[in-house]
Short mmCIF file of C-alpha atoms in Angstrom, two decimals:
data_model
loop_
_atom_site.label_atom_id
_atom_site.label_comp_id
_atom_site.label_asym_id
_atom_site.label_seq_id
_atom_site.Cartn_x
_atom_site.Cartn_y
_atom_site.Cartn_z
CA UNK A 1 74.00 54.05 -84.43
CA UNK A 2 71.92 50.99 -85.38
CA UNK A 3 73.61 47.71 -84.60
CA UNK A 4 73.38 44.72 -86.91
CA UNK A 5 72.25 41.91 -84.65
CA UNK A 6 72.38 39.32 -87.43
CA UNK A 7 76.15 39.10 -86.91
CA UNK A 8 75.61 38.25 -83.27
CA UNK A 9 73.08 35.44 -83.59
CA UNK A 10 73.41 31.71 -84.08
CA UNK A 11 71.16 29.43 -86.08
CA UNK A 12 68.50 29.50 -83.37
CA UNK A 13 68.21 33.26 -83.91
CA UNK A 14 69.01 33.91 -80.25
CA UNK A 15 71.26 36.91 -79.67
CA UNK A 16 74.68 35.79 -78.41
CA UNK A 17 76.23 39.19 -77.98
CA UNK A 18 74.88 42.51 -76.70
CA UNK A 19 75.96 46.12 -76.87
CA UNK A 20 75.44 48.88 -74.33
CA UNK A 21 73.62 52.02 -75.41
CA UNK A 22 75.57 55.22 -75.86
CA UNK A 23 75.36 57.78 -73.09
CA UNK A 24 75.49 60.56 -75.64
CA UNK A 25 76.30 61.08 -79.31
CA UNK A 26 78.37 64.14 -78.33
CA UNK A 27 82.01 63.15 -77.84
CA UNK A 28 82.75 65.99 -75.40
CA UNK A 29 79.87 64.94 -73.14
CA UNK A 30 81.08 61.34 -73.12
CA UNK A 31 84.61 62.43 -72.25
CA UNK A 32 83.36 64.68 -69.43
CA UNK A 33 81.21 61.87 -68.04
CA UNK A 34 84.15 59.46 -68.36
CA UNK A 35 86.35 61.80 -66.33
CA UNK A 36 83.76 62.31 -63.58
CA UNK A 37 82.95 58.61 -63.26
CA UNK A 38 86.64 57.65 -63.30
CA UNK A 39 87.41 60.12 -60.50
CA UNK A 40 84.48 58.84 -58.42
CA UNK A 41 85.49 55.25 -59.12
CA UNK A 42 89.08 55.85 -57.99
CA UNK A 43 87.87 57.74 -54.91
CA UNK A 44 85.52 54.87 -54.06
CA UNK A 45 88.22 52.21 -54.44
CA UNK A 46 90.77 54.23 -52.46
CA UNK A 47 88.38 55.15 -49.65
CA UNK A 48 86.90 51.70 -49.18
CA UNK A 49 90.29 49.98 -49.42
CA UNK A 50 91.77 52.34 -46.82
CA UNK A 51 88.88 51.75 -44.41
CA UNK A 52 89.16 47.97 -44.75
CA UNK A 53 92.94 48.16 -44.31
CA UNK A 54 92.69 50.51 -41.32
CA UNK A 55 90.22 48.20 -39.56
CA UNK A 56 92.33 45.12 -40.34
CA UNK A 57 95.58 46.63 -39.05
CA UNK A 58 94.29 48.42 -35.93
CA UNK A 59 93.41 46.07 -33.03
CA UNK A 60 91.32 48.78 -31.35
CA UNK A 61 88.85 48.47 -34.23
CA UNK A 62 88.48 44.69 -33.95
CA UNK A 63 84.89 45.01 -32.72
CA UNK A 64 81.60 43.84 -34.28
CA UNK A 65 80.69 47.29 -35.62
CA UNK A 66 83.98 47.70 -37.48
CA UNK A 67 84.05 44.07 -38.58
CA UNK A 68 80.78 44.71 -40.43
CA UNK A 69 82.10 48.02 -41.74
CA UNK A 70 85.15 46.25 -43.22
CA UNK A 71 82.82 43.78 -44.94
CA UNK A 72 80.74 46.68 -46.25
CA UNK A 73 83.86 48.27 -47.73
CA UNK A 74 84.80 45.01 -49.46
CA UNK A 75 81.27 44.73 -50.86
CA UNK A 76 81.45 48.28 -52.19
CA UNK A 77 84.75 47.52 -53.93
CA UNK A 78 83.28 44.46 -55.61
CA UNK A 79 80.06 46.31 -56.39
CA UNK A 80 81.75 49.09 -58.33
CA UNK A 81 84.36 46.85 -59.97
CA UNK A 82 81.62 44.63 -61.41
CA UNK A 83 80.07 47.55 -63.30
CA UNK A 84 82.27 50.63 -63.70
CA UNK A 85 85.27 49.38 -65.78
CA UNK A 86 83.03 48.20 -68.63
CA UNK A 87 81.03 51.42 -68.35
CA UNK A 88 84.18 53.51 -68.72
CA UNK A 89 85.26 51.49 -71.75
CA UNK A 90 81.87 52.05 -73.40
CA UNK A 91 82.14 55.80 -72.88
CA UNK A 92 85.38 56.34 -74.79
CA UNK A 93 85.51 53.57 -77.37
CA UNK A 94 83.41 51.83 -79.96
CA UNK A 95 83.91 48.53 -78.09
CA UNK A 96 80.53 48.62 -76.42
CA UNK A 97 79.80 44.94 -76.99
CA UNK A 98 79.60 42.22 -74.36
CA UNK A 99 79.08 38.49 -74.85
CA UNK A 100 76.07 36.70 -73.45
CA UNK A 101 78.36 34.90 -70.99
CA UNK A 102 80.07 38.16 -70.02
CA UNK A 103 76.72 39.82 -69.47
CA UNK A 104 75.55 36.92 -67.29
CA UNK A 105 78.77 37.11 -65.26
CA UNK A 106 78.36 40.84 -64.73
CA UNK A 107 74.74 40.38 -63.67
CA UNK A 108 75.68 37.63 -61.22
CA UNK A 109 78.39 39.63 -59.46
CA UNK A 110 76.34 42.82 -59.40
CA UNK A 111 73.38 40.96 -57.87
CA UNK A 112 75.64 39.12 -55.42
CA UNK A 113 77.20 42.31 -54.05
CA UNK A 114 73.93 44.29 -54.04
CA UNK A 115 71.88 41.66 -52.18
CA UNK A 116 74.76 40.93 -49.79
CA UNK A 117 74.91 44.63 -48.95
CA UNK A 118 71.18 44.71 -48.21
CA UNK A 119 71.59 41.85 -45.74
CA UNK A 120 74.79 43.27 -44.23
CA UNK A 121 73.16 46.65 -43.58
CA UNK A 122 70.46 44.79 -41.62
CA UNK A 123 73.14 42.96 -39.62
CA UNK A 124 74.80 46.30 -38.84
CA UNK A 125 71.47 47.69 -37.60
CA UNK A 126 71.05 44.62 -35.36
CA UNK A 127 74.55 45.21 -33.99
CA UNK A 128 73.67 48.81 -33.09
CA UNK A 129 70.43 47.61 -31.47
CA UNK A 130 72.33 45.16 -29.29
CA UNK A 131 74.97 47.76 -28.37
CA UNK A 132 72.42 50.37 -27.27
CA UNK A 133 69.52 48.29 -25.95
CA UNK A 134 71.56 45.50 -24.27
CA UNK A 135 74.93 47.10 -23.42
CA UNK A 136 75.63 44.78 -20.47
CA UNK A 137 75.25 41.65 -22.61
CA UNK A 138 76.63 43.09 -25.83
CA UNK A 139 80.12 41.57 -25.59
CA UNK A 140 78.81 38.06 -24.99
CA UNK A 141 75.85 38.09 -27.38
CA UNK A 142 77.65 39.76 -30.29
CA UNK A 143 80.45 37.22 -30.22
CA UNK A 144 82.98 36.87 -33.00
CA UNK A 145 81.31 33.64 -34.07
CA UNK A 146 77.90 35.33 -34.44
CA UNK A 147 79.41 38.25 -36.39
CA UNK A 148 81.17 35.87 -38.78
CA UNK A 149 77.94 33.89 -39.15
CA UNK A 150 75.93 37.03 -40.01
CA UNK A 151 78.54 38.09 -42.56
CA UNK A 152 78.66 34.63 -44.14
CA UNK A 153 74.85 34.52 -44.34
CA UNK A 154 74.84 37.95 -46.01
CA UNK A 155 77.38 36.87 -48.63
CA UNK A 156 75.67 33.49 -49.01
CA UNK A 157 72.23 34.96 -49.63
CA UNK A 158 73.72 37.30 -52.23
CA UNK A 159 75.44 34.39 -53.96
CA UNK A 160 72.28 32.26 -54.07
CA UNK A 161 70.09 35.08 -55.34
CA UNK A 162 72.71 36.05 -57.91
CA UNK A 163 72.96 32.49 -59.22
CA UNK A 164 69.21 31.95 -59.23
CA UNK A 165 68.25 35.19 -60.94
CA UNK A 166 71.05 35.05 -63.51
CA UNK A 167 70.30 31.44 -64.44
CA UNK A 168 66.55 32.14 -64.66
CA UNK A 169 66.97 35.15 -66.93
CA UNK A 170 69.69 33.75 -69.19
CA UNK A 171 67.74 30.55 -69.75
CA UNK A 172 65.57 32.72 -72.02
CA UNK A 173 66.17 33.38 -75.70
CA UNK A 174 66.94 36.90 -76.87
CA UNK A 175 65.58 37.69 -80.33
CA UNK A 176 66.79 41.27 -80.57
CA UNK A 177 67.35 44.13 -80.60
CA UNK A 178 70.80 43.43 -79.24
CA UNK A 179 71.38 46.90 -77.75
CA UNK A 180 70.87 47.12 -73.99
CA UNK A 181 69.31 50.46 -73.11
CA UNK A 182 71.54 50.75 -70.06
CA UNK A 183 75.23 50.92 -69.14
CA UNK A 184 75.49 47.48 -67.50
CA UNK A 185 73.66 44.15 -67.49
CA UNK A 186 70.96 44.96 -64.96
CA UNK A 187 67.94 42.69 -64.68
CA UNK A 188 65.08 44.87 -66.08
CA UNK A 189 66.85 46.07 -69.28
CA UNK A 190 68.02 42.53 -70.09
CA UNK A 191 64.51 41.15 -69.59
CA UNK A 192 63.25 43.77 -72.02
CA UNK A 193 65.27 42.08 -74.80
CA UNK A 194 63.97 38.56 -74.17
CA UNK A 195 61.63 36.74 -76.55
CA UNK A 196 58.05 35.91 -75.68
CA UNK A 197 56.26 36.31 -72.38
CA UNK A 198 58.57 37.37 -69.54
CA UNK A 199 55.87 38.06 -66.97
CA UNK A 200 57.02 35.15 -64.77
CA UNK A 201 60.60 36.42 -64.83
CA UNK A 202 59.48 39.95 -64.03
CA UNK A 203 57.39 38.61 -61.15
CA UNK A 204 60.42 36.67 -59.86
CA UNK A 205 62.57 39.83 -59.97
CA UNK A 206 59.87 41.74 -58.08
CA UNK A 207 59.43 39.01 -55.46
CA UNK A 208 63.19 38.81 -54.88
CA UNK A 209 63.29 42.58 -54.58
CA UNK A 210 60.52 42.46 -51.97
CA UNK A 211 62.21 39.68 -50.00
CA UNK A 212 65.81 40.85 -50.28
CA UNK A 213 65.33 44.62 -50.26
CA UNK A 214 62.16 45.21 -48.25
CA UNK A 215 62.68 42.47 -45.63
CA UNK A 216 66.15 43.66 -44.52
CA UNK A 217 64.85 47.23 -44.61
CA UNK A 218 61.97 46.29 -42.28
CA UNK A 219 64.50 44.68 -39.93
CA UNK A 220 66.48 47.92 -39.98
CA UNK A 221 63.35 49.95 -39.22
CA UNK A 222 62.43 47.60 -36.35
CA UNK A 223 65.96 47.82 -34.90
CA UNK A 224 66.00 51.60 -35.02
CA UNK A 225 62.49 51.77 -33.57
CA UNK A 226 63.76 49.91 -30.51
CA UNK A 227 66.91 52.03 -30.46
CA UNK A 228 64.89 55.25 -30.53
CA UNK A 229 62.66 54.01 -27.71
CA UNK A 230 65.75 53.17 -25.63
CA UNK A 231 67.43 56.50 -26.36
CA UNK A 232 64.37 58.53 -25.39
CA UNK A 233 64.34 57.08 -21.85
CA UNK A 234 68.07 57.67 -21.26
CA UNK A 235 68.48 60.13 -18.38
CA UNK A 236 71.69 61.68 -19.66
CA UNK A 237 71.67 64.05 -22.67
CA UNK A 238 75.30 63.08 -23.30
CA UNK A 239 74.32 59.42 -23.37
CA UNK A 240 71.55 60.13 -25.86
CA UNK A 241 73.89 62.15 -28.06
CA UNK A 242 76.56 59.44 -28.01
CA UNK A 243 74.05 56.69 -28.78
CA UNK A 244 72.60 58.58 -31.72
CA UNK A 245 76.02 59.52 -33.09
CA UNK A 246 77.02 55.84 -33.34
CA UNK A 247 73.96 55.25 -35.54
CA UNK A 248 73.98 58.37 -37.71
CA UNK A 249 76.56 57.14 -40.25
CA UNK A 250 74.78 53.84 -40.75
CA UNK A 251 71.40 55.55 -41.10
CA UNK A 252 72.75 57.87 -43.76
CA UNK A 253 74.28 54.98 -45.74
CA UNK A 254 71.01 53.02 -45.47
CA UNK A 255 69.03 56.02 -46.72
CA UNK A 256 71.28 56.49 -49.76
CA UNK A 257 71.45 52.81 -50.68
CA UNK A 258 67.86 51.79 -50.05
CA UNK A 259 66.41 55.02 -51.37
CA UNK A 260 67.89 54.67 -54.85
CA UNK A 261 67.51 50.87 -54.94
CA UNK A 262 63.85 50.89 -53.90
CA UNK A 263 62.91 53.53 -56.45
CA UNK A 264 64.62 51.46 -59.16
CA UNK A 265 63.30 47.96 -58.41
CA UNK A 266 60.07 48.41 -56.45
CA UNK A 267 58.23 51.05 -58.46
CA UNK A 268 55.67 49.90 -61.08
CA UNK A 269 56.97 48.90 -64.50
CA UNK A 270 54.77 51.53 -66.18
CA UNK A 271 56.63 54.32 -64.39
CA UNK A 272 60.08 53.18 -65.57
CA UNK A 273 61.99 55.33 -68.03
CA UNK A 274 65.45 54.47 -69.43
CA UNK A 275 66.84 57.90 -68.60
CA UNK A 276 65.71 57.83 -64.97
CA UNK A 277 66.83 54.20 -64.54
CA UNK A 278 70.31 55.08 -65.81
CA UNK A 279 70.55 58.08 -63.51
CA UNK A 280 69.47 56.07 -60.46
CA UNK A 281 71.80 53.20 -61.38
CA UNK A 282 74.70 55.62 -61.76
CA UNK A 283 73.89 56.97 -58.30
CA UNK A 284 73.77 53.65 -56.45
CA UNK A 285 76.66 52.03 -58.32
CA UNK A 286 79.15 54.92 -58.20
CA UNK A 287 78.05 57.83 -56.00
CA UNK A 288 76.95 55.89 -52.89
CA UNK A 289 80.09 53.72 -53.00
CA UNK A 290 82.19 56.87 -53.08
CA UNK A 291 80.23 58.56 -50.29
CA UNK A 292 80.24 55.66 -47.80
CA UNK A 293 83.94 56.01 -46.81
CA UNK A 294 83.47 59.77 -46.55
CA UNK A 295 80.42 59.38 -44.30
CA UNK A 296 82.11 56.94 -41.94
CA UNK A 297 85.45 58.72 -41.82
CA UNK A 298 83.99 62.18 -41.24
CA UNK A 299 81.49 61.12 -38.59
CA UNK A 300 83.58 58.60 -36.66
CA UNK A 301 86.63 59.67 -34.66
CA UNK A 302 87.99 56.13 -34.28
CA UNK A 303 87.90 55.56 -38.04
CA UNK A 304 89.59 58.93 -38.67
CA UNK A 305 92.32 58.09 -36.16
CA UNK A 306 92.85 54.63 -37.67
CA UNK A 307 92.99 56.07 -41.20
CA UNK A 308 95.53 58.66 -40.09
CA UNK A 309 97.72 55.97 -38.54
CA UNK A 310 97.44 53.79 -41.65
CA UNK A 311 98.40 56.67 -43.92
CA UNK A 312 101.28 57.61 -41.63
CA UNK A 313 102.60 54.02 -41.81
CA UNK A 314 102.35 54.09 -45.59
CA UNK A 315 104.26 57.39 -45.73
CA UNK A 316 107.01 55.99 -43.51
CA UNK A 317 107.33 52.87 -45.68
CA UNK A 318 107.39 55.00 -48.83
CA UNK A 319 110.14 57.26 -47.50
CA UNK A 320 112.12 54.27 -46.27
#
């Protein structure tokens, strides 16, 4: 369906309202996709909320590792809530439009949560490095104050990048078309609708991606390089197994998050295709957020025990 952008422009001919592209012209396919995404969205919200609640209500989990995990769960909740509700609405209704201000708001929050997660994953890797490579000094060096500081820095960097990128992009004029070839207001598809030369904006997006995606990733690689070196010289096979098991969940989450994000934002512009970008975006906005609680709960006995206790308390309150 061709959209009439003339209704959505002011006298300066700058588009003031956008519309998301259809996933499919086939109603049955849209309904099926709506059902799958809704189920994953609900599973993601439930799983991440339960993990955050379990960590908050169980004193045994009041340690640096679980403090960061609770923050990660909160980020995942915000991450999916900034994108998925509007996506679901676009799938089953003709109300696919979004105002310029609404689009900017969505971009800001999506960028905030995504960049914050990049930084937080690096902080979690540093925590594992300290726990395995400096176990005798871990309790004093990874103090509550330092953990709070690392979390605040992660959220703060995300906020600054989100504000900067959103303001830089939406200071441009948009001459049309008004249809975003995507299912949310991501940076590359919005830039594609801007008037004139956007090379400086594209360069800014790439530089931020390098600094805020690659730099934390390099810190993660460095941390796990030191961890691997420490594990290899451990005399006890049990000690090596235990050390690696505490890192496996985080490594899997890092692989899923950074893998899809890097392919999306760091590959050359010439290799981008709308279909592949949508598929990757669907993966890192919905699938990874749903899988993270599963990964941590299945591979961590303390989290499973805390979740069981939390659910038991809820059942008792419900029955009462």
